[in-house]
Coordinates of N, CA, C and O in Angstrom, one line a residue:
M1 N 9.0 -26.7 -30.3 CA 8.4 -25.6 -29.6 C 9.3 -25.1 -28.4 O 10.1 -25.9 -27.9
A2 N 9.5 -23.9 -28.3 CA 10.4 -23.4 -27.2 C 9.5 -22.4 -26.3 O 8.7 -21.7 -26.7
L3 N 9.9 -22.5 -25.0 CA 9.2 -21.6 -24.0 C 10.3 -20.8 -23.4 O 11.2 -21.4 -22.8
L4 N 10.2 -19.5 -23.6 CA 11.2 -18.6 -23.1 C 10.6 -17.6 -22.1 O 9.5 -17.3 -22.3
N5 N 11.4 -17.1 -21.2 CA 11.0 -16.0 -20.4 C 11.9 -14.8 -20.7 O 13.1 -15.0 -20.9
K6 N 11.2 -13.7 -20.8 CA 12.0 -12.5 -21.3 C 13.2 -12.2 -20.3 O 14.2 -11.6 -20.8
Q7 N 13.1 -12.5 -19.1 CA 14.2 -12.3 -18.2 C 15.4 -13.1 -18.6 O 16.5 -12.8 -18.1
N8 N 15.3 -14.1 -19.3 CA 16.4 -14.9 -19.8 C 17.0 -14.4 -21.2 O 18.0 -15.0 -21.6
L9 N 16.4 -13.4 -21.7 CA 17.0 -12.7 -23.0 C 17.9 -11.6 -22.6 O 17.8 -11.1 -21.5
P10 N 18.9 -11.3 -23.5 CA 19.8 -10.2 -23.2 C 19.0 -9.0 -23.1 O 18.1 -8.6 -23.9
F11 N 19.3 -8.1 -22.1 CA 18.7 -6.7 -22.0 C 19.8 -5.8 -22.4 O 20.9 -5.6 -21.8
I12 N 19.6 -5.1 -23.6 CA 20.5 -4.2 -24.1 C 19.8 -2.8 -24.3 O 18.8 -2.7 -24.9
G13 N 20.4 -1.8 -23.7 CA 19.8 -0.4 -23.8 C 18.5 -0.4 -23.0 O 18.6 -0.3 -21.8
S14 N 17.3 -0.4 -23.7 CA 16.0 -0.3 -23.0 C 15.1 -1.5 -23.4 O 14.0 -1.4 -23.2
S15 N 15.8 -2.6 -23.9 CA 14.9 -3.7 -24.3 C 15.5 -5.1 -24.1 O 16.8 -5.2 -24.2
Y16 N 14.6 -6.0 -23.9 CA 15.0 -7.4 -24.1 C 15.1 -7.7 -25.5 O 14.1 -7.4 -26.2
N17 N 16.0 -8.5 -26.0 CA 16.2 -8.8 -27.3 C 16.0 -10.3 -27.7 O 16.8 -11.2 -27.2
F18 N 15.0 -10.5 -28.5 CA 14.7 -11.9 -28.9 C 15.1 -12.0 -30.4 O 14.6 -11.2 -31.3
V19 N 16.3 -12.7 -30.6 CA 16.8 -12.9 -32.0 C 16.2 -14.3 -32.5 O 16.7 -15.3 -32.0
G20 N 15.4 -14.2 -33.5 CA 14.7 -15.4 -34.0 C 15.7 -16.4 -34.5 O 15.5 -17.7 -34.3
A21 N 16.8 -16.1 -35.1 CA 17.8 -17.0 -35.6 C 18.4 -17.8 -34.5 O 18.9 -18.9 -34.7
H22 N 18.4 -17.3 -33.3 CA 18.9 -18.0 -32.0 C 18.0 -19.0 -31.4 O 18.3 -19.7 -30.5
H23 N 16.7 -19.0 -31.9 CA 15.6 -19.8 -31.2 C 14.9 -20.6 -32.3 O 13.8 -20.1 -32.7
G24 N 15.5 -21.6 -32.7 CA 14.9 -22.4 -33.8 C 14.8 -21.8 -35.2 O 13.9 -22.3 -35.9
D25 N 15.7 -21.0 -35.5 CA 15.6 -20.3 -36.8 C 14.3 -19.7 -37.1 O 13.8 -19.9 -38.2
T26 N 13.7 -19.0 -36.1 CA 12.4 -18.4 -36.3 C 12.6 -17.2 -37.2 O 13.6 -16.4 -37.2
G27 N 11.5 -16.9 -38.0 CA 11.6 -15.8 -39.0 C 11.4 -14.4 -38.5 O 11.4 -13.5 -39.4
V28 N 11.3 -14.2 -37.2 CA 11.1 -12.8 -36.8 C 12.0 -12.6 -35.5 O 12.5 -13.5 -34.9
S29 N 12.3 -11.3 -35.3 CA 13.1 -10.9 -34.1 C 12.3 -9.9 -33.4 O 11.5 -9.3 -34.0
M30 N 12.4 -9.7 -32.1 CA 11.7 -8.7 -31.3 C 12.5 -7.9 -30.3 O 13.3 -8.5 -29.7
F31 N 12.2 -6.6 -30.2 CA 12.6 -5.8 -29.1 C 11.5 -5.8 -28.1 O 10.4 -5.3 -28.5
L32 N 11.6 -6.2 -26.9 CA 10.6 -6.1 -25.8 C 11.0 -4.9 -25.1 O 11.8 -4.9 -24.2
V33 N 10.5 -3.7 -25.5 CA 10.9 -2.5 -25.0 C 10.4 -2.2 -23.6 O 9.1 -2.3 -23.4
E34 N 11.3 -1.7 -22.7 CA 10.8 -1.1 -21.4 C 11.7 0.1 -21.2 O 12.7 0.1 -20.4
A35 N 11.3 1.2 -21.8 CA 12.1 2.4 -21.8 C 11.5 3.4 -20.7 O 10.4 3.7 -20.7
E36 N 12.5 3.9 -20.0 CA 12.2 5.0 -19.0 C 12.0 6.2 -19.8 O 12.3 6.4 -21.0
P37 N 11.3 7.3 -19.2 CA 11.0 8.5 -19.8 C 12.3 9.2 -20.4 O 13.4 9.1 -19.9
G38 N 12.2 9.6 -21.7 CA 13.3 10.2 -22.3 C 14.2 9.3 -23.1 O 15.1 9.7 -23.9
R39 N 14.0 7.9 -22.9 CA 14.8 6.9 -23.7 C 14.1 6.5 -24.9 O 12.9 6.6 -24.9
G40 N 14.8 5.9 -25.8 CA 14.2 5.5 -27.0 C 15.3 5.0 -28.1 O 16.3 4.7 -27.7
A41 N 14.9 5.1 -29.3 CA 15.8 4.7 -30.4 C 16.0 5.9 -31.3 O 15.1 6.5 -31.7
P42 N 17.2 6.1 -31.8 CA 17.6 7.2 -32.7 C 16.9 6.9 -34.0 O 16.5 5.8 -34.3
L43 N 17.0 7.9 -35.0 CA 16.5 7.7 -36.3 C 17.4 6.6 -37.0 O 18.7 6.6 -36.9
H44 N 16.7 5.6 -37.6 CA 17.4 4.5 -38.3 C 16.4 3.9 -39.3 O 15.3 4.4 -39.4
Q45 N 16.9 2.9 -40.0 CA 16.0 2.1 -41.0 C 16.5 0.7 -41.0 O 17.6 0.4 -40.6
H46 N 15.6 -0.1 -41.5 CA 15.9 -1.5 -41.7 C 15.5 -2.0 -43.1 O 14.7 -1.3 -43.7
P47 N 16.1 -3.1 -43.7 CA 15.8 -3.6 -45.0 C 14.6 -4.4 -44.9 O 14.3 -5.2 -45.9
Y48 N 13.8 -4.5 -43.9 CA 12.6 -5.4 -43.8 C 11.6 -4.5 -43.0 O 11.8 -3.5 -42.3
D49 N 10.3 -5.0 -43.0 CA 9.2 -4.4 -42.3 C 9.4 -4.6 -40.8 O 9.9 -5.6 -40.3
E50 N 8.7 -3.7 -40.0 CA 8.7 -3.7 -38.5 C 7.3 -3.3 -38.1 O 6.7 -2.5 -38.7
I51 N 6.9 -3.9 -37.0 CA 5.6 -3.6 -36.5 C 5.8 -3.3 -34.9 O 6.4 -4.1 -34.2
A52 N 5.3 -2.1 -34.5 CA 5.5 -1.8 -33.1 C 4.1 -1.9 -32.5 O 3.1 -1.3 -33.0
L53 N 4.0 -2.5 -31.3 CA 2.7 -2.6 -30.6 C 2.9 -2.0 -29.3 O 3.7 -2.4 -28.4
I54 N 2.2 -0.9 -29.0 CA 2.4 -0.1 -27.8 C 1.5 -0.7 -26.7 O 0.3 -0.9 -26.9
Q55 N 2.0 -1.1 -25.6 CA 1.3 -1.8 -24.5 C 1.0 -0.9 -23.3 O -0.1 -0.8 -22.8
E56 N 2.1 0.0 -23.0 CA 1.9 0.9 -21.9 C 2.7 2.1 -22.2 O 3.8 2.0 -22.7
G57 N 2.2 3.3 -21.8 CA 2.9 4.5 -21.9 C 2.7 5.3 -23.1 O 1.7 5.0 -23.8
H58 N 3.6 6.2 -23.4 CA 3.4 7.2 -24.5 C 4.6 7.2 -25.4 O 5.7 7.6 -24.9
S59 N 4.5 6.7 -26.6 CA 5.5 6.6 -27.5 C 5.4 7.7 -28.5 O 4.4 7.9 -29.2
R60 N 6.5 8.5 -28.7 CA 6.4 9.5 -29.8 C 7.4 9.0 -30.9 O 8.6 8.7 -30.7
L61 N 6.8 8.8 -32.1 CA 7.6 8.2 -33.2 C 7.8 9.2 -34.3 O 7.0 10.0 -34.6
V62 N 8.9 9.0 -34.9 CA 9.2 9.7 -36.2 C 9.1 8.6 -37.2 O 9.7 7.6 -37.2
L63 N 8.3 8.8 -38.3 CA 8.1 7.9 -39.4 C 8.3 8.7 -40.7 O 7.5 9.5 -41.0
G64 N 9.5 8.6 -41.3 CA 9.8 9.5 -42.4 C 9.9 10.9 -41.9 O 10.7 11.1 -41.0
D65 N 9.1 11.8 -42.4 CA 9.2 13.2 -42.0 C 8.0 13.5 -40.9 O 7.9 14.6 -40.5
E66 N 7.2 12.5 -40.6 CA 6.1 12.7 -39.8 C 6.4 12.4 -38.3 O 7.1 11.4 -38.1
I67 N 5.8 13.1 -37.4 CA 5.8 12.8 -35.9 C 4.5 12.3 -35.5 O 3.5 13.0 -35.8
Q68 N 4.4 11.0 -34.9 CA 3.1 10.5 -34.5 C 3.2 10.2 -33.0 O 4.2 9.8 -32.5
D69 N 2.2 10.4 -32.2 CA 2.1 9.9 -30.8 C 1.3 8.7 -30.8 O 0.2 8.6 -31.4
A70 N 1.7 7.8 -30.1 CA 1.0 6.4 -30.0 C 0.9 6.0 -28.5 O 1.8 6.3 -27.7
G71 N -0.2 5.4 -28.2 CA -0.4 4.9 -26.8 C -0.9 3.4 -26.7 O -0.9 2.8 -27.8
P72 N -1.3 3.0 -25.6 CA -1.7 1.6 -25.4 C -2.8 1.2 -26.4 O -3.7 1.9 -26.7
G73 N -2.4 0.0 -27.1 CA -3.4 -0.5 -28.0 C -3.1 -0.1 -29.4 O -3.6 -0.7 -30.4
D74 N -2.2 0.9 -29.6 CA -1.8 1.3 -31.0 C -0.9 0.4 -31.6 O 0.0 -0.2 -30.9
I75 N -1.1 0.2 -33.0 CA -0.1 -0.7 -33.8 C 0.5 0.2 -34.8 O -0.3 1.0 -35.6
V76 N 1.8 0.3 -35.0 CA 2.5 1.1 -36.0 C 3.2 0.1 -36.9 O 4.0 -0.7 -36.5
V77 N 2.8 0.3 -38.2 CA 3.4 -0.5 -39.3 C 4.5 0.4 -40.0 O 4.2 1.4 -40.4
I78 N 5.7 -0.2 -40.0 CA 6.8 0.6 -40.5 C 7.4 -0.2 -41.7 O 7.9 -1.3 -41.5
K79 N 7.3 0.3 -42.9 CA 7.7 -0.4 -44.0 C 9.2 -0.4 -44.2 O 9.8 0.6 -43.7
A80 N 9.8 -1.4 -44.8 CA 11.2 -1.5 -45.1 C 11.8 -0.2 -45.7 O 11.1 0.4 -46.5
G81 N 12.9 0.2 -45.2 CA 13.6 1.4 -45.7 C 13.1 2.7 -45.2 O 13.5 3.8 -45.5
T82 N 12.0 2.7 -44.3 CA 11.4 4.0 -43.8 C 12.3 4.5 -42.6 O 12.4 3.8 -41.7
P83 N 12.8 5.7 -42.7 CA 13.6 6.3 -41.6 C 12.6 6.3 -40.4 O 11.5 6.9 -40.6
H84 N 12.9 5.9 -39.2 CA 12.1 6.0 -38.0 C 12.9 5.9 -36.8 O 14.0 5.6 -36.7
G85 N 12.2 6.2 -35.7 CA 12.8 6.1 -34.3 C 11.6 6.5 -33.4 O 10.6 6.9 -33.8
F86 N 11.9 6.4 -32.1 CA 10.9 6.7 -31.1 C 11.6 7.2 -29.8 O 12.8 7.0 -29.6
I87 N 10.8 7.8 -28.9 CA 11.2 8.2 -27.6 C 10.0 8.1 -26.7 O 8.8 8.2 -27.1
N88 N 10.3 7.7 -25.4 CA 9.3 7.6 -24.4 C 9.0 9.1 -24.1 O 9.8 9.7 -23.4
A89 N 7.8 9.7 -24.5 CA 7.5 11.0 -24.2 C 6.6 11.1 -23.1 O 6.1 12.3 -22.8
G90 N 6.4 10.1 -22.3 CA 5.5 10.1 -21.1 C 6.4 10.2 -19.9 O 7.6 10.4 -19.9
D91 N 5.6 10.0 -18.7 CA 6.3 10.1 -17.5 C 6.3 8.8 -16.7 O 6.6 8.7 -15.5
T92 N 6.0 7.7 -17.4 CA 6.1 6.3 -16.9 C 6.9 5.5 -17.9 O 7.2 5.9 -19.0
V93 N 7.2 4.2 -17.5 CA 7.8 3.3 -18.4 C 7.0 3.1 -19.6 O 5.9 2.8 -19.6
L94 N 7.6 3.1 -20.8 CA 7.0 2.8 -22.1 C 7.3 1.3 -22.3 O 8.5 0.8 -22.3
K95 N 6.2 0.5 -22.5 CA 6.3 -0.8 -22.9 C 5.7 -1.0 -24.3 O 4.5 -0.7 -24.5
Q96 N 6.6 -1.5 -25.2 CA 6.2 -1.8 -26.5 C 6.9 -2.9 -27.1 O 8.0 -3.2 -26.6
I97 N 6.3 -3.6 -28.0 CA 7.0 -4.8 -28.6 C 7.2 -4.4 -30.1 O 6.3 -4.1 -30.8
D98 N 8.5 -4.4 -30.5 CA 8.8 -4.1 -31.9 C 9.2 -5.4 -32.6 O 10.2 -6.0 -32.3
I99 N 8.3 -5.8 -33.5 CA 8.5 -7.0 -34.2 C 9.2 -6.8 -35.5 O 8.7 -6.0 -36.4
H100 N 10.4 -7.4 -35.7 CA 11.1 -7.2 -36.9 C 10.9 -8.4 -37.8 O 11.2 -9.5 -37.3
V101 N 10.5 -8.3 -39.0 CA 10.2 -9.4 -39.9 C 11.5 -9.8 -40.5 O 11.7 -9.7 -41.7
N102 N 12.4 -10.4 -39.7 CA 13.7 -10.9 -40.0 C 14.3 -11.7 -38.9 O 14.0 -11.4 -37.7
P103 N 15.0 -12.8 -39.2 CA 15.5 -13.6 -38.1 C 16.6 -13.0 -37.3 O 16.9 -13.5 -36.2
V104 N 17.2 -11.9 -37.8 CA 18.3 -11.1 -37.0 C 17.9 -9.6 -37.2 O 17.3 -9.3 -38.1
F105 N 18.5 -8.8 -36.3 CA 18.4 -7.4 -36.4 C 19.3 -6.8 -37.4 O 20.5 -7.2 -37.3
E106 N 18.9 -6.0 -38.3 CA 19.8 -5.3 -39.2 C 19.3 -3.8 -39.1 O 18.2 -3.5 -39.5
Q107 N 20.2 -2.9 -38.6 CA 19.8 -1.6 -38.4 C 20.9 -0.7 -38.9 O 22.1 -0.8 -38.6
E108 N 20.5 0.4 -39.6 CA 21.4 1.4 -40.1 C 21.0 2.7 -39.4 O 19.8 3.2 -39.7
N109 N 21.8 3.2 -38.5 CA 21.5 4.5 -37.9 C 21.7 5.6 -38.9 O 22.6 5.5 -39.8
L110 N 20.8 6.6 -38.8 CA 20.8 7.8 -39.7 C 21.2 9.1 -39.0 O 21.0 9.2 -37.8
E111 N 21.6 10.0 -39.8 CA 21.9 11.4 -39.2 C 20.5 12.0 -38.9 O 19.5 11.7 -39.5
P112 N 20.5 12.7 -37.8 CA 19.2 13.4 -37.3 C 18.7 14.2 -38.4 O 19.4 14.8 -39.3
T113 N 17.3 14.4 -38.5 CA 16.6 15.2 -39.5 C 15.8 16.3 -38.6 O 15.8 16.2 -37.4
A114 N 15.2 17.2 -39.3 CA 14.4 18.2 -38.6 C 13.4 17.5 -37.7 O 13.2 18.0 -36.6
S115 N 12.7 16.5 -38.4 CA 11.7 15.9 -37.5 C 12.1 15.1 -36.4 O 11.6 15.2 -35.3
S116 N 13.3 14.4 -36.5 CA 13.8 13.6 -35.4 C 14.3 14.6 -34.3 O 14.2 14.3 -33.1
L117 N 14.9 15.8 -34.6 CA 15.3 16.7 -33.7 C 14.1 17.3 -33.0 O 14.1 17.5 -31.7
K118 N 13.0 17.6 -33.7 CA 11.9 18.2 -33.2 C 11.2 17.2 -32.1 O 10.7 17.7 -31.1
A119 N 11.2 16.0 -32.5 CA 10.7 14.9 -31.6 C 11.5 14.6 -30.4 O 11.2 13.8 -29.6
N120 N 12.8 15.1 -30.4 CA 13.8 14.9 -29.3 C 14.2 13.4 -29.3 O 14.5 12.9 -28.2
L121 N 14.3 12.8 -30.5 CA 14.8 11.4 -30.5 C 16.3 11.4 -30.1 O 17.0 12.4 -30.1
P122 N 16.7 10.3 -29.4 CA 18.1 10.2 -29.0 C 19.0 10.3 -30.2 O 18.7 10.0 -31.3
N123 N 20.2 10.8 -29.9 CA 21.2 10.9 -30.9 C 21.8 9.5 -31.2 O 22.0 8.7 -30.2
P124 N 22.1 9.2 -32.5 CA 22.7 7.8 -32.8 C 24.0 7.7 -32.3 O 24.8 8.6 -32.3
K125 N 24.4 6.5 -32.0 CA 25.7 6.2 -31.6 C 26.5 5.9 -32.9 O 26.0 5.3 -33.8
P126 N 27.7 6.3 -33.0 CA 28.5 6.1 -34.3 C 28.5 4.5 -34.6 O 28.7 3.8 -33.7
Q127 N 28.3 4.1 -35.9 CA 28.4 2.8 -36.3 C 29.8 2.5 -36.7 O 30.5 3.3 -37.3
P128 N 30.3 1.2 -36.4 CA 31.7 0.8 -36.9 C 31.7 0.8 -38.4 O 30.6 0.5 -39.1
K129 N 32.7 1.2 -39.1 CA 32.9 1.2 -40.5 C 33.4 -0.1 -41.0 O 34.1 -0.8 -40.4

């Protein structure tokens, strides 16, 4: 058993990062998101399922071609290979937990689509080739 405090995890971008492979070879990884208004994740996809649990604030998500708004208590299931991303569309800090059903993060950023542009998702950073 391990007891961790999020403050001891790496904080990258807008989230504390729990990488399961670094903590007893645990089979999941998590982003503990604390995003300021206008911050979020660009359109991307993973080769595994992801579950987002909205705790506080207002998350605007793109799931494939759909735009969905989610708030406290909402659970979003994102199947492997689904293009998705989110932005804090509220005026307070967005707190959500993004559970990745994989011991490490694997993310492929995608080119913006009409839906991601309409939702105002952040632009992706170029990925190394």
